[in-house]
PDB file of C-alpha atoms and ligand atoms in Angstrom:
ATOM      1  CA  UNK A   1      80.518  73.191 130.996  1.00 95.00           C
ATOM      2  CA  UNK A   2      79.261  76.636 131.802  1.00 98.00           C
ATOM      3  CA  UNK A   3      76.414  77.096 134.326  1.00 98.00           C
ATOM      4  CA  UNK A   4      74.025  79.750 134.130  1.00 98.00           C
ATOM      5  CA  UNK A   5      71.693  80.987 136.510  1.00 98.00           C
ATOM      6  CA  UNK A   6      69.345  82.810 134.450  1.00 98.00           C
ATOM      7  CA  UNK A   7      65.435  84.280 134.252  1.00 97.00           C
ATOM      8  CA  UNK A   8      63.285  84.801 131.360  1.00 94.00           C
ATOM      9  CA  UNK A   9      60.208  86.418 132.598  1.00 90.00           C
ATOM     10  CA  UNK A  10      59.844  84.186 136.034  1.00 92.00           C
ATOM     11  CA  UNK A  11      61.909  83.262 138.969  1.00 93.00           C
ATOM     12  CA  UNK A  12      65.774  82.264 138.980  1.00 97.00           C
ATOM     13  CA  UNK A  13      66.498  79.119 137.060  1.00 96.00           C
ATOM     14  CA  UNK A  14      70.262  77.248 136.335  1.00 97.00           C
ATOM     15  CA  UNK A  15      70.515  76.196 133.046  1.00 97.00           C
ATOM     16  CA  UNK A  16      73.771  74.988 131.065  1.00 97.00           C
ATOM     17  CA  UNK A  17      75.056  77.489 127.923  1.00 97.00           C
ATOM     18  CA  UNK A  18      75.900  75.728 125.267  1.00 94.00           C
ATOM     19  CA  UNK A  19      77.082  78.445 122.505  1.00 91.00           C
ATOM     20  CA  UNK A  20      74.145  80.993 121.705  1.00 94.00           C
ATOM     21  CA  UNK A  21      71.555  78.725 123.747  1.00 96.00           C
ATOM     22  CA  UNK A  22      70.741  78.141 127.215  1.00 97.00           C
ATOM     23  CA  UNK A  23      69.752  74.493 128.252  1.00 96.00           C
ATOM     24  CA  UNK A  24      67.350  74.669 131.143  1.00 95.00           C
ATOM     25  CA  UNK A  25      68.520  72.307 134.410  1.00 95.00           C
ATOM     26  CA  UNK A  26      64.816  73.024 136.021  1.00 89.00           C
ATOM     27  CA  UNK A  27      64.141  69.048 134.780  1.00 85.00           C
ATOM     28  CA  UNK A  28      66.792  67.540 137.169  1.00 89.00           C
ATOM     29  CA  UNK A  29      65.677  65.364 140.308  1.00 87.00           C
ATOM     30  CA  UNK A  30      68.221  67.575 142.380  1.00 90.00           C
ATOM     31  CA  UNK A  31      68.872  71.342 142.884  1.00 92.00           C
ATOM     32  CA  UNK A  32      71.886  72.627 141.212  1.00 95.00           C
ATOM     33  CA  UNK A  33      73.745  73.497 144.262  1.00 97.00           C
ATOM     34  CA  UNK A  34      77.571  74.607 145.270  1.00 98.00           C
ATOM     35  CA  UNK A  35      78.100  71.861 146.995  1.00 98.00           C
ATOM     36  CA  UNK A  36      76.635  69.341 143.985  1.00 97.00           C
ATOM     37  CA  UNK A  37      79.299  71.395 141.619  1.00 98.00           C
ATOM     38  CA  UNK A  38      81.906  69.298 143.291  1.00 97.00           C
ATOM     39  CA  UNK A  39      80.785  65.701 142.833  1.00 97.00           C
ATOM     40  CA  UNK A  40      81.896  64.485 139.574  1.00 96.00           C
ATOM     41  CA  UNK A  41      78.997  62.155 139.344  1.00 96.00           C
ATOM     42  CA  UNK A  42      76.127  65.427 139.859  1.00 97.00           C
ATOM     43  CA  UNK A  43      77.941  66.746 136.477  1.00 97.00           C
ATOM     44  CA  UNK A  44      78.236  63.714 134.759  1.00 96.00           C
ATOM     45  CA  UNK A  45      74.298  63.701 135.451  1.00 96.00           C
ATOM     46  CA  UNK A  46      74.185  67.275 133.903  1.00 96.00           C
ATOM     47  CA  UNK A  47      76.267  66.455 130.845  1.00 95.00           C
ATOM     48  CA  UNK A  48      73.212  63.723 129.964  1.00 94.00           C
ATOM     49  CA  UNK A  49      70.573  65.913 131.257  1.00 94.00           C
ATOM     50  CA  UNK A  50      71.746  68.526 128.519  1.00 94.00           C
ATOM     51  CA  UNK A  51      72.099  65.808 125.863  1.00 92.00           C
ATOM     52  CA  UNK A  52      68.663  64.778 126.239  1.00 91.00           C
ATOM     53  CA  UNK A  53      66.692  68.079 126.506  1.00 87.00           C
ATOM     54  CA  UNK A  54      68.939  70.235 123.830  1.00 81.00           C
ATOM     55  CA  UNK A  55      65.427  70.320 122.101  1.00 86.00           C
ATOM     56  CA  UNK A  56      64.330  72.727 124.645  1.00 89.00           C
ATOM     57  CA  UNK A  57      67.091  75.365 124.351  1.00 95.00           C
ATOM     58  CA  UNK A  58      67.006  78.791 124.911  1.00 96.00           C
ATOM     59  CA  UNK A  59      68.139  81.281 122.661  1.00 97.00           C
ATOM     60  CA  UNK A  60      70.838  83.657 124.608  1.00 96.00           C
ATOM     61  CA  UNK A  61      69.044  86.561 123.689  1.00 96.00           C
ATOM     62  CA  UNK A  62      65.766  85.497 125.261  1.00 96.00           C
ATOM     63  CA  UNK A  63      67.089  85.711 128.967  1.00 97.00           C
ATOM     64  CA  UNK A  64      68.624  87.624 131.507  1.00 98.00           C
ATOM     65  CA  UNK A  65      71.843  86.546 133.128  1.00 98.00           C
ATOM     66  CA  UNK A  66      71.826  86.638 136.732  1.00 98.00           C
ATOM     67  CA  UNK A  67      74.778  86.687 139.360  1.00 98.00           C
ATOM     68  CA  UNK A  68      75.748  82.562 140.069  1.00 98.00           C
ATOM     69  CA  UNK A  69      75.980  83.461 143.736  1.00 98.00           C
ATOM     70  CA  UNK A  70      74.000  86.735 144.693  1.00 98.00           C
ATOM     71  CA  UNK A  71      74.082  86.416 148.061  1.00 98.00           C
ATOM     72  CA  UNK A  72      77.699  84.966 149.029  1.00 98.00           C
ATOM     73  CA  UNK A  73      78.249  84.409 152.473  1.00 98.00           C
ATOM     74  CA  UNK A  74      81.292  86.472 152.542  1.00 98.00           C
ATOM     75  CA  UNK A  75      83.009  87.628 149.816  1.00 98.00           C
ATOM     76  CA  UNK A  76      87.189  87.696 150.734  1.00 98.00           C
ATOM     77  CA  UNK A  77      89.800  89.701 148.181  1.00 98.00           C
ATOM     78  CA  UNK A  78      93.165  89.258 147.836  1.00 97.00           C
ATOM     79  CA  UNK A  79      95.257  92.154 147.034  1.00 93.00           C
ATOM     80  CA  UNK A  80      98.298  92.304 144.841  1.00 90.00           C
ATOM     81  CA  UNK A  81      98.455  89.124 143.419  1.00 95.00           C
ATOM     82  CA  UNK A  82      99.732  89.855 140.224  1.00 95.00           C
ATOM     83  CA  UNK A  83     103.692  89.801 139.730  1.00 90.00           C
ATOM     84  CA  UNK A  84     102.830  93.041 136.561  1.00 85.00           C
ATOM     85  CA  UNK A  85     100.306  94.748 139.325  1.00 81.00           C
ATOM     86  CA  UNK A  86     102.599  94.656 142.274  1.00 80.00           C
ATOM     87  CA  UNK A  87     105.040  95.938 139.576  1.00 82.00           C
ATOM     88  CA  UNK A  88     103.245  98.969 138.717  1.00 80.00           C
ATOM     89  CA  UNK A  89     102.773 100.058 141.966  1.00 83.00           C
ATOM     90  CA  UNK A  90     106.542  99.855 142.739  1.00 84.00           C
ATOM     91  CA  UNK A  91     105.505  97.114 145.668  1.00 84.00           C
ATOM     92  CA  UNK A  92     107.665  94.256 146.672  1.00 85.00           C
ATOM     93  CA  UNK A  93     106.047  90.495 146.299  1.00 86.00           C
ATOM     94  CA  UNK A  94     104.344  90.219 149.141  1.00 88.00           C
ATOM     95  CA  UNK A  95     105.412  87.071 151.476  1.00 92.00           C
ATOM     96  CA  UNK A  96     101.558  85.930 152.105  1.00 94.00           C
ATOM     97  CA  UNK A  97      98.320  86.823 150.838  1.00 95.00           C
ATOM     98  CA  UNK A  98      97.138  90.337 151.489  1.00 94.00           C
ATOM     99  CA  UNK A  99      93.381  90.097 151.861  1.00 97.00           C
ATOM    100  CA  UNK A 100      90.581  92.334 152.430  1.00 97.00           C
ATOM    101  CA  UNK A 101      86.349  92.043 152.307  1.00 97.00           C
ATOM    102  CA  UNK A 102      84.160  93.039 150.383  1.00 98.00           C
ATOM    103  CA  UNK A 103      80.340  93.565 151.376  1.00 98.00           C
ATOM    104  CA  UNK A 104      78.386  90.317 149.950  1.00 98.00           C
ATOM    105  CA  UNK A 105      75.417  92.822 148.765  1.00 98.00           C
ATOM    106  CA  UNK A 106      77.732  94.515 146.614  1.00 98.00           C
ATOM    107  CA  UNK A 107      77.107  91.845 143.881  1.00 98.00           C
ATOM    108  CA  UNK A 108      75.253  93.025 140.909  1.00 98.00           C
ATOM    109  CA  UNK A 109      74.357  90.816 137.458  1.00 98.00           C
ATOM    110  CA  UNK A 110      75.801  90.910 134.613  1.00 98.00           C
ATOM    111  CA  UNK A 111      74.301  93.593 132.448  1.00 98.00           C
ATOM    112  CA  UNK A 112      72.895  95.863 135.680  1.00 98.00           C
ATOM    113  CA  UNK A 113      73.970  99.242 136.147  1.00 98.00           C
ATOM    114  CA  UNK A 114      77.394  99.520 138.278  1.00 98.00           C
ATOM    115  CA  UNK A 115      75.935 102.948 140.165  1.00 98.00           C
ATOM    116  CA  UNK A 116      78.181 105.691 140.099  1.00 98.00           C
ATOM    117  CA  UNK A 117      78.059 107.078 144.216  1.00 98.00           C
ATOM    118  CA  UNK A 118      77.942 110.546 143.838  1.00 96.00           C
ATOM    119  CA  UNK A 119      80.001 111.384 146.873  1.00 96.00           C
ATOM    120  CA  UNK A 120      83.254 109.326 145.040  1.00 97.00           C
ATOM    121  CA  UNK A 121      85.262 110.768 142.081  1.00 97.00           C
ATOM    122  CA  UNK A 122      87.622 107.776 141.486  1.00 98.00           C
ATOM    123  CA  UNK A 123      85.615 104.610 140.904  1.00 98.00           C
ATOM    124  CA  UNK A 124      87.946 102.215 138.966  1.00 98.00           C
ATOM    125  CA  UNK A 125      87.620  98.522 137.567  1.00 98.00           C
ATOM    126  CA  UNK A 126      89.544  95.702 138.235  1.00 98.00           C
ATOM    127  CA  UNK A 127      88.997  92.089 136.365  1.00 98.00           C
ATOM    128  CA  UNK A 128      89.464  89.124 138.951  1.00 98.00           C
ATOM    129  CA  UNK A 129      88.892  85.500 138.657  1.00 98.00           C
ATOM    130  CA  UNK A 130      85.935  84.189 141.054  1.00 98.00           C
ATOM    131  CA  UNK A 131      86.934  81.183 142.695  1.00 98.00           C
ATOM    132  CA  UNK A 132      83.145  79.902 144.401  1.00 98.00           C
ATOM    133  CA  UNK A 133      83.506  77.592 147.509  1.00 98.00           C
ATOM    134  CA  UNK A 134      81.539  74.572 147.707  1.00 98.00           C
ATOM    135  CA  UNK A 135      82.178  72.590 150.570  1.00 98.00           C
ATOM    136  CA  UNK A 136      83.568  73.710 154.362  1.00 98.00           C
ATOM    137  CA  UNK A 137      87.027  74.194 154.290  1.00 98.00           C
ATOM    138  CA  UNK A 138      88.907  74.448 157.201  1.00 98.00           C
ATOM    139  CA  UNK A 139      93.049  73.680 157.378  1.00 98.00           C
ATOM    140  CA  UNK A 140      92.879  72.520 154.080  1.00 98.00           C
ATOM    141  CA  UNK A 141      96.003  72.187 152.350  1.00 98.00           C
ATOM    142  CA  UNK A 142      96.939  73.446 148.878  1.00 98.00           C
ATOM    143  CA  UNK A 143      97.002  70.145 148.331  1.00 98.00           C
ATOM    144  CA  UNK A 144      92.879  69.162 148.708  1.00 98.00           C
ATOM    145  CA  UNK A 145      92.207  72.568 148.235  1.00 98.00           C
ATOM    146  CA  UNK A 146      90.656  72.066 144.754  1.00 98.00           C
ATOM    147  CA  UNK A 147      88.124  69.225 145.887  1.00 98.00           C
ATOM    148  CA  UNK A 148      86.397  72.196 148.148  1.00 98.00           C
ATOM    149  CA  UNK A 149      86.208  74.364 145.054  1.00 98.00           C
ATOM    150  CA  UNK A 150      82.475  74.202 143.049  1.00 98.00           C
ATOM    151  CA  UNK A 151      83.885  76.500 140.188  1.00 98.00           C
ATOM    152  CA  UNK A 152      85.338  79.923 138.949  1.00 98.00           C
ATOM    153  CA  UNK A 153      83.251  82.629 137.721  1.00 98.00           C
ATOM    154  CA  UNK A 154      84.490  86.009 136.564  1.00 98.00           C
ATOM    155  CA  UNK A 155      83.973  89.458 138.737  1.00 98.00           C
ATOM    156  CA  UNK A 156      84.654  92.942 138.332  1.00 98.00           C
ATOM    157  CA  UNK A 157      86.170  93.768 141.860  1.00 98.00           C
ATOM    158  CA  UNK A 158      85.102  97.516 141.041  1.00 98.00           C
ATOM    159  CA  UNK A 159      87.160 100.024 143.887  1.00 98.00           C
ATOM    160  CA  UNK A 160      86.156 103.834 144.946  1.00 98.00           C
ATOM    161  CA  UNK A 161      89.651 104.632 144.944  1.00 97.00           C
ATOM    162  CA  UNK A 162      89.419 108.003 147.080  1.00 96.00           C
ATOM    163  CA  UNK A 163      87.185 105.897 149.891  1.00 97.00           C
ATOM    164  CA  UNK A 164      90.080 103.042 149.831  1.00 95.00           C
ATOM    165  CA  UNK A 165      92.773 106.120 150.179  1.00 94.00           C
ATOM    166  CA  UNK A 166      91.168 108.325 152.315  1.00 96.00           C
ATOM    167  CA  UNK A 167      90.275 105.608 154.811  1.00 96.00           C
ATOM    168  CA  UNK A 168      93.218 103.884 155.481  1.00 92.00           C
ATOM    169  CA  UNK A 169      91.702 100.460 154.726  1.00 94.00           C
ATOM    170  CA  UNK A 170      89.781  99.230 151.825  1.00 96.00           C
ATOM    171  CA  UNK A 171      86.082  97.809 153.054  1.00 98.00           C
ATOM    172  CA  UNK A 172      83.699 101.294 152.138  1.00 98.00           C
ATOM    173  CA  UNK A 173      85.688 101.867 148.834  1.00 98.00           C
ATOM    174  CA  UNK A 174      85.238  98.466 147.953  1.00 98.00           C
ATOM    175  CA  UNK A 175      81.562  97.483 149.318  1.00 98.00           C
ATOM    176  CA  UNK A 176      79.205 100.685 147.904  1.00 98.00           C
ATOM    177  CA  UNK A 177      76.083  98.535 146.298  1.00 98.00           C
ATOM    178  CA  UNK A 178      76.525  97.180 142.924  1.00 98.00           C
ATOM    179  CA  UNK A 179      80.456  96.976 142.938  1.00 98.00           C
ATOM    180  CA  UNK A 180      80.821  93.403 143.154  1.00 98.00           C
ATOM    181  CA  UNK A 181      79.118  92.938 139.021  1.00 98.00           C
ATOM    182  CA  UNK A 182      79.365  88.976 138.468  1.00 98.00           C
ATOM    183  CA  UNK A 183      79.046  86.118 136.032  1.00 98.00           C
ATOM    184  CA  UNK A 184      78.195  85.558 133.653  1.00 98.00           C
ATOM    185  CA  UNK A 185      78.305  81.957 134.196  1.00 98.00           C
ATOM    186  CA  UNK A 186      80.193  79.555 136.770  1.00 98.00           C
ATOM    187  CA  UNK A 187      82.207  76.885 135.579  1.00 98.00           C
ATOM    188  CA  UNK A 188      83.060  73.765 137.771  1.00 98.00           C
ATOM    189  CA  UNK A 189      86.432  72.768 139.156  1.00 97.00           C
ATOM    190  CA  UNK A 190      86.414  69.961 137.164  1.00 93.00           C
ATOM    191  CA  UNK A 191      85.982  71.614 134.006  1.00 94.00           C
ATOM    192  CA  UNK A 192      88.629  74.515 134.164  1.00 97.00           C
ATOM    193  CA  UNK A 193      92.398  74.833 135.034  1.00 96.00           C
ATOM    194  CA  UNK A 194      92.450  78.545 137.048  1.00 98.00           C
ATOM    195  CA  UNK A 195      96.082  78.330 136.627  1.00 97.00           C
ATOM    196  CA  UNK A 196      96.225  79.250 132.943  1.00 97.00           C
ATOM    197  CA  UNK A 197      93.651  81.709 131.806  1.00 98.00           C
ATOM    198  CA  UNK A 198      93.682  84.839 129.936  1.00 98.00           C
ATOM    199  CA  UNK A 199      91.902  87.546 131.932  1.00 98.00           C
ATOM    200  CA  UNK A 200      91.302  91.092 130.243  1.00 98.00           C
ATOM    201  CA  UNK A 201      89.305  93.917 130.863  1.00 98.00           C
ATOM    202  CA  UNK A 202      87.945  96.656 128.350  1.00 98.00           C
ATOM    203  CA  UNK A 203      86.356 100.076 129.099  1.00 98.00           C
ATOM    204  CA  UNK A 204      84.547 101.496 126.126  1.00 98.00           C
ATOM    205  CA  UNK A 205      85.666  98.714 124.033  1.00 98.00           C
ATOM    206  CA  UNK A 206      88.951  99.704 125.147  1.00 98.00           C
ATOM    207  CA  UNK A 207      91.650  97.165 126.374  1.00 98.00           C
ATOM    208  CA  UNK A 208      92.636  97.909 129.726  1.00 98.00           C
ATOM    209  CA  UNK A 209      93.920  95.394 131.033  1.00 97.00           C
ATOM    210  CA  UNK A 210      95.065  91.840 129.698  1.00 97.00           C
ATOM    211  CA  UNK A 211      97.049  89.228 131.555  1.00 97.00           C
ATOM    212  CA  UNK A 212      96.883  85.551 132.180  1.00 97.00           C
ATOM    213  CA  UNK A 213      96.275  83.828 135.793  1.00 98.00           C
ATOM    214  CA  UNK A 214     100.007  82.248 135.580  1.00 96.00           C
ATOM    215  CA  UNK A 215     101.213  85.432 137.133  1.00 95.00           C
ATOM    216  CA  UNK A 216      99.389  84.857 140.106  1.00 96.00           C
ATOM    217  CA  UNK A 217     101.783  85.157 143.266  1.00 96.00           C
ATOM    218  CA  UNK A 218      99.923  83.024 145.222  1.00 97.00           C
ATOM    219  CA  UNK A 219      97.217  80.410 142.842  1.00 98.00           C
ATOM    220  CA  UNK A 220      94.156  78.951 143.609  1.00 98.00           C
ATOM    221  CA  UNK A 221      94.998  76.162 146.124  1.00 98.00           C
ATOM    222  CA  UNK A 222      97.757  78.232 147.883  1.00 98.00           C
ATOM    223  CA  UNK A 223      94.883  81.290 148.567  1.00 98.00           C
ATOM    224  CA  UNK A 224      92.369  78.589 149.970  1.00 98.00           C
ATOM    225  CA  UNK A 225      95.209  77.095 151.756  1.00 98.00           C
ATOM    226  CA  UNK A 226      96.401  79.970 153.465  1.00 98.00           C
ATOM    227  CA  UNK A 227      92.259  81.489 154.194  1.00 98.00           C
ATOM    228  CA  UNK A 228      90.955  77.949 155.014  1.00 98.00           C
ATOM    229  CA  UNK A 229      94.160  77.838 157.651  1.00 98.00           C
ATOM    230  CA  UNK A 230      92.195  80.754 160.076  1.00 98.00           C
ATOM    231  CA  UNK A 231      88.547  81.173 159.376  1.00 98.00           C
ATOM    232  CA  UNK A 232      86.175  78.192 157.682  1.00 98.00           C
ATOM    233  CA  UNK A 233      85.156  78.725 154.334  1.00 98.00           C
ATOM    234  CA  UNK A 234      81.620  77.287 153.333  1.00 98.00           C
ATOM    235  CA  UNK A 235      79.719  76.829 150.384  1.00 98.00           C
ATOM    236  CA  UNK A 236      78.767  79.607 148.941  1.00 98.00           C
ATOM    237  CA  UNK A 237      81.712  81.931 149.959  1.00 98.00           C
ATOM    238  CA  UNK A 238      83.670  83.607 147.150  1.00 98.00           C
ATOM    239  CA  UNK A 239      87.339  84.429 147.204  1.00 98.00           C
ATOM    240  CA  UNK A 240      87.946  87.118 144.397  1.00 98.00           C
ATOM    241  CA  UNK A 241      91.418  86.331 143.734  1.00 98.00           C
ATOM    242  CA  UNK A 242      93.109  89.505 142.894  1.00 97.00           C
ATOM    243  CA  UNK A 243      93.969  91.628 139.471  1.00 97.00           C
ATOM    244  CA  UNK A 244      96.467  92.371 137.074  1.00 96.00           C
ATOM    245  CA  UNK A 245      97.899  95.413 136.226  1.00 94.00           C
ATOM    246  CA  UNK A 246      96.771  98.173 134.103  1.00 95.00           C
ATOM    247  CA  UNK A 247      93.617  99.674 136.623  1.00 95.00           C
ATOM    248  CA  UNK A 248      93.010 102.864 136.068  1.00 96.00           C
ATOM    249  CA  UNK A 249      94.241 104.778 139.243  1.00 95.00           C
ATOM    250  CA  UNK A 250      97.723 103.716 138.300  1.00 93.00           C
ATOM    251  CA  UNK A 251      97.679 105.085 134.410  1.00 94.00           C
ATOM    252  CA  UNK A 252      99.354 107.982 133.792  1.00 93.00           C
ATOM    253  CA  UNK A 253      97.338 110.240 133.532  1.00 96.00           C
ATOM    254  CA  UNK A 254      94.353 108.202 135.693  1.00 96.00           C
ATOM    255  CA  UNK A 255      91.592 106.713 133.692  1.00 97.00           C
ATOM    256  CA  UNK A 256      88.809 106.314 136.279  1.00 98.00           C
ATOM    257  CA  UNK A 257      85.443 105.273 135.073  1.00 98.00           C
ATOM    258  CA  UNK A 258      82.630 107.920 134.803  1.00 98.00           C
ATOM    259  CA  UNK A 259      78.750 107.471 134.035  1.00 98.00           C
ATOM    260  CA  UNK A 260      78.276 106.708 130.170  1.00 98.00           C
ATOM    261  CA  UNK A 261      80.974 103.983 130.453  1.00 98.00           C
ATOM    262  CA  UNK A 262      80.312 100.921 129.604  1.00 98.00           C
ATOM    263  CA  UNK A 263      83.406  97.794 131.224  1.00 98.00           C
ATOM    264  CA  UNK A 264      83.782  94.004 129.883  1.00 98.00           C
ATOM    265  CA  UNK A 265      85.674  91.729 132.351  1.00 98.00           C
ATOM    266  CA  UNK A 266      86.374  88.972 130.007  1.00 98.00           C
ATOM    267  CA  UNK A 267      87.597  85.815 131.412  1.00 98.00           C
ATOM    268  CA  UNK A 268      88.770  82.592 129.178  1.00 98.00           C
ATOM    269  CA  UNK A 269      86.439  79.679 129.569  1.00 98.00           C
ATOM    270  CA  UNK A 270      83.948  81.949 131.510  1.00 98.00           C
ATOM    271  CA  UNK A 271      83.001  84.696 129.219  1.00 98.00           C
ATOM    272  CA  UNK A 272      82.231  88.094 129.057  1.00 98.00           C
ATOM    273  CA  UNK A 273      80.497  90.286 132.148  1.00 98.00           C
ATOM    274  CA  UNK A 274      79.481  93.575 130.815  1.00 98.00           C
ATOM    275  CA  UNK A 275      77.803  96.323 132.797  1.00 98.00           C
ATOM    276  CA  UNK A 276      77.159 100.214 132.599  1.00 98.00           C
ATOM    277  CA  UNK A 277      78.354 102.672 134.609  1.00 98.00           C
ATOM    278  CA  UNK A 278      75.177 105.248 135.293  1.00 98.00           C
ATOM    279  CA  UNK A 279      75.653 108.081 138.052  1.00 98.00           C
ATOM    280  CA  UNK A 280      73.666 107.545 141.567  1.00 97.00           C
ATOM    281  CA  UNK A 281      71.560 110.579 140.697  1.00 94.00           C
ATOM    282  CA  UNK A 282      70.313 109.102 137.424  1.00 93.00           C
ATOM    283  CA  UNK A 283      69.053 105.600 139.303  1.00 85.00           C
TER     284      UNK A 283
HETATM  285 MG1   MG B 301      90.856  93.566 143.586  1.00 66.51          MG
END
C-alpha cells in the first residue's frame, strides 16, 4: 500500500496509489498521520476506505506529488553503510553507524528542481532508502525497533562534494536547499520488508548505481537501535539510511551532476523520484 501525499490544484491531500490512479484518503474520519501508519487497524481502515471510493480515482497524471514528510523534524544520515560503497572507497566496515545531519528544509518533491549552488562544482547523487519514524523512540532495541517505524520512502541524499571535503565535516555540503528530493510515496512498515529491496539510481537515463538493501552493514532495526540508544526519535523524524556504491565522486573519471541533468532514485516497492538539476542562476 503506497501513500501519497499529493495536490491537484488545492492544498496537500494523502491519497493511496493504486497503479496509474490516486485514491483520495480526504473521506476518512481521521488524519493520515505518522503515528496512525503504525497501527495495523488505521490501515486495515485504509485498505476498505480505498475499496469503497475506487470510483473516485485520480488519474496519476492529474496531480502533483509532494514530499510525504516536508518538514521532518530532523533528518539523521548514516554514512557508509553499504559493504560495495565502503569497498570503493578502500574503507574498512565500520564497527557502528557513522552518522551525520542533514538540514530538514533541504527536502524538495519529487519532480522540483534540485538547484545547482553556483558557488559548488561537485554536486553528486546518492539513492538511500527513507526509513520515516512514527512513534518516540528512545532505547529501543533492534528488537521493537520496527513497531516505531510508520514506513520507508525513497530519497536522493544529494552531496556538494567540495563543501563535504573542504569542510572537514559533512552538514553545508549536505544541507544547501533542495538536496534532500523525496517520495514519491511512503509505504508502511507493515507493508514492506527494508531488508530486501533493489535500490538503483539513473542520471540521464543512465544506471548509476544499482544494489539491493541486503548489503546494508547495519539494517533497519540495528540503525534505530543504535540512534534511539542517545537522542529520542519522534514521529516525523527521518533516518536516510545510507547508499550504495557507484556515486559519482568515486568514478573514474568523476561523473558529478551538472544543470540539464535529469536523476531517478528508484526504489522497489516505493517507486521512482525524479527531479532536474537546473543551475542557481537560472531559478
Ligand atoms: Mg548518503
Amino acid at each position: 500500500m503506497q501513500f501519497v501525499r499529493y495536490t491537484n490544484g488545492g492544498g496537500p491531500e494523502w491519497g493511496v496509489r493504486l497503479d496509474e490512479e490516486i485514491v483520495p484518503l480526504s473521506g476518512l474520519r481521521e488524519d493520515v498521520s505518522y503515528q496512525q501508519l503504525t497501527d495495523p487497524g488505521f490501515l486495515q481502515v485504509v485498505e476498505n476506505a480505498v475499496d469503497a471510493a475506487s470510483s473516485h480515482a485520480i488519474p496519476v497524471g492529474d496531480v502533483r506529488f509532494l514530499a510525504p514528510v516536508p518538514r521532518p523534524g530532523k533528518i539523521i544520515c548514516v554514512g557508509l553503510n553499504y559493504h560495495d560503497h565502503a569497498e570503493e572507497q578502500d574503507e574498512e566496515v565500520p564497527e557502528r553507524p557513522l552518522l551525520f545531519g542533514k538540514s530538514p528544509s533541504s527536502v524538495t518533491n519529487p519532480g522540483d528542481p534540485i538547484v545547482h549552488p553556483d558557488d559548488l562544482e561537485e554536486v553528486d547523487y546518492e539513492v538511500e532508502l527513507g526509513v520515516v519514524i512514527g512513534r518516540t523512540a528512545k532505547n529501543v532495541s533492534a528488537e521493537e525497533a520496527r513497531d516505531y517505524v510508520a514506513g520507508y520512502t525513497a530519497i536522493n541524499d544529494v552531496s556538494g562534494r567540495d563543501a563535504q571535503f573542504d569542510d572537514g565535516q559533512f552538514f553545508r555540503g549536505k544541507s544547501y536547499d533542495t538536496f534532500a528530493p523525496m517520495g514519491p510515496t511512503l509505504v508502511p512498515d507493515d507493508r514492506l520488508d527494508p531488508a530486501n529491496l533493489d535500490v538503483a539510481c539513473h542520471v540521464n537515463g543512465e544506471t548509476k548505481q544499482s544494489s539491493n538493501t541486503e548489503e546494508f552493514i547495519f539494517d533497519v532495526p540495528a540503525v534505530v537501535e543504535y540512534i534511539s540508544g542517545f537522542t529520542t526519535l519522534r514521529p516525523g523524524d527521518v533516518i536516510s539510511t545510507g547508499t550504495p556504491g557507484g556515486v559519482g565522486i568515486f568514478r573514474e573519471p568523476p561523473e558529478l551532476l551538472k544543470p540539464g541533468d535529469t536523476v531517478d532514485v528508484e526504489i522497489e516497492g516505493i517507486g521512482t523520484l525524479n527531479n532536474p538539476i537546473v543551475a542557481e542562476s537560472e531559478i
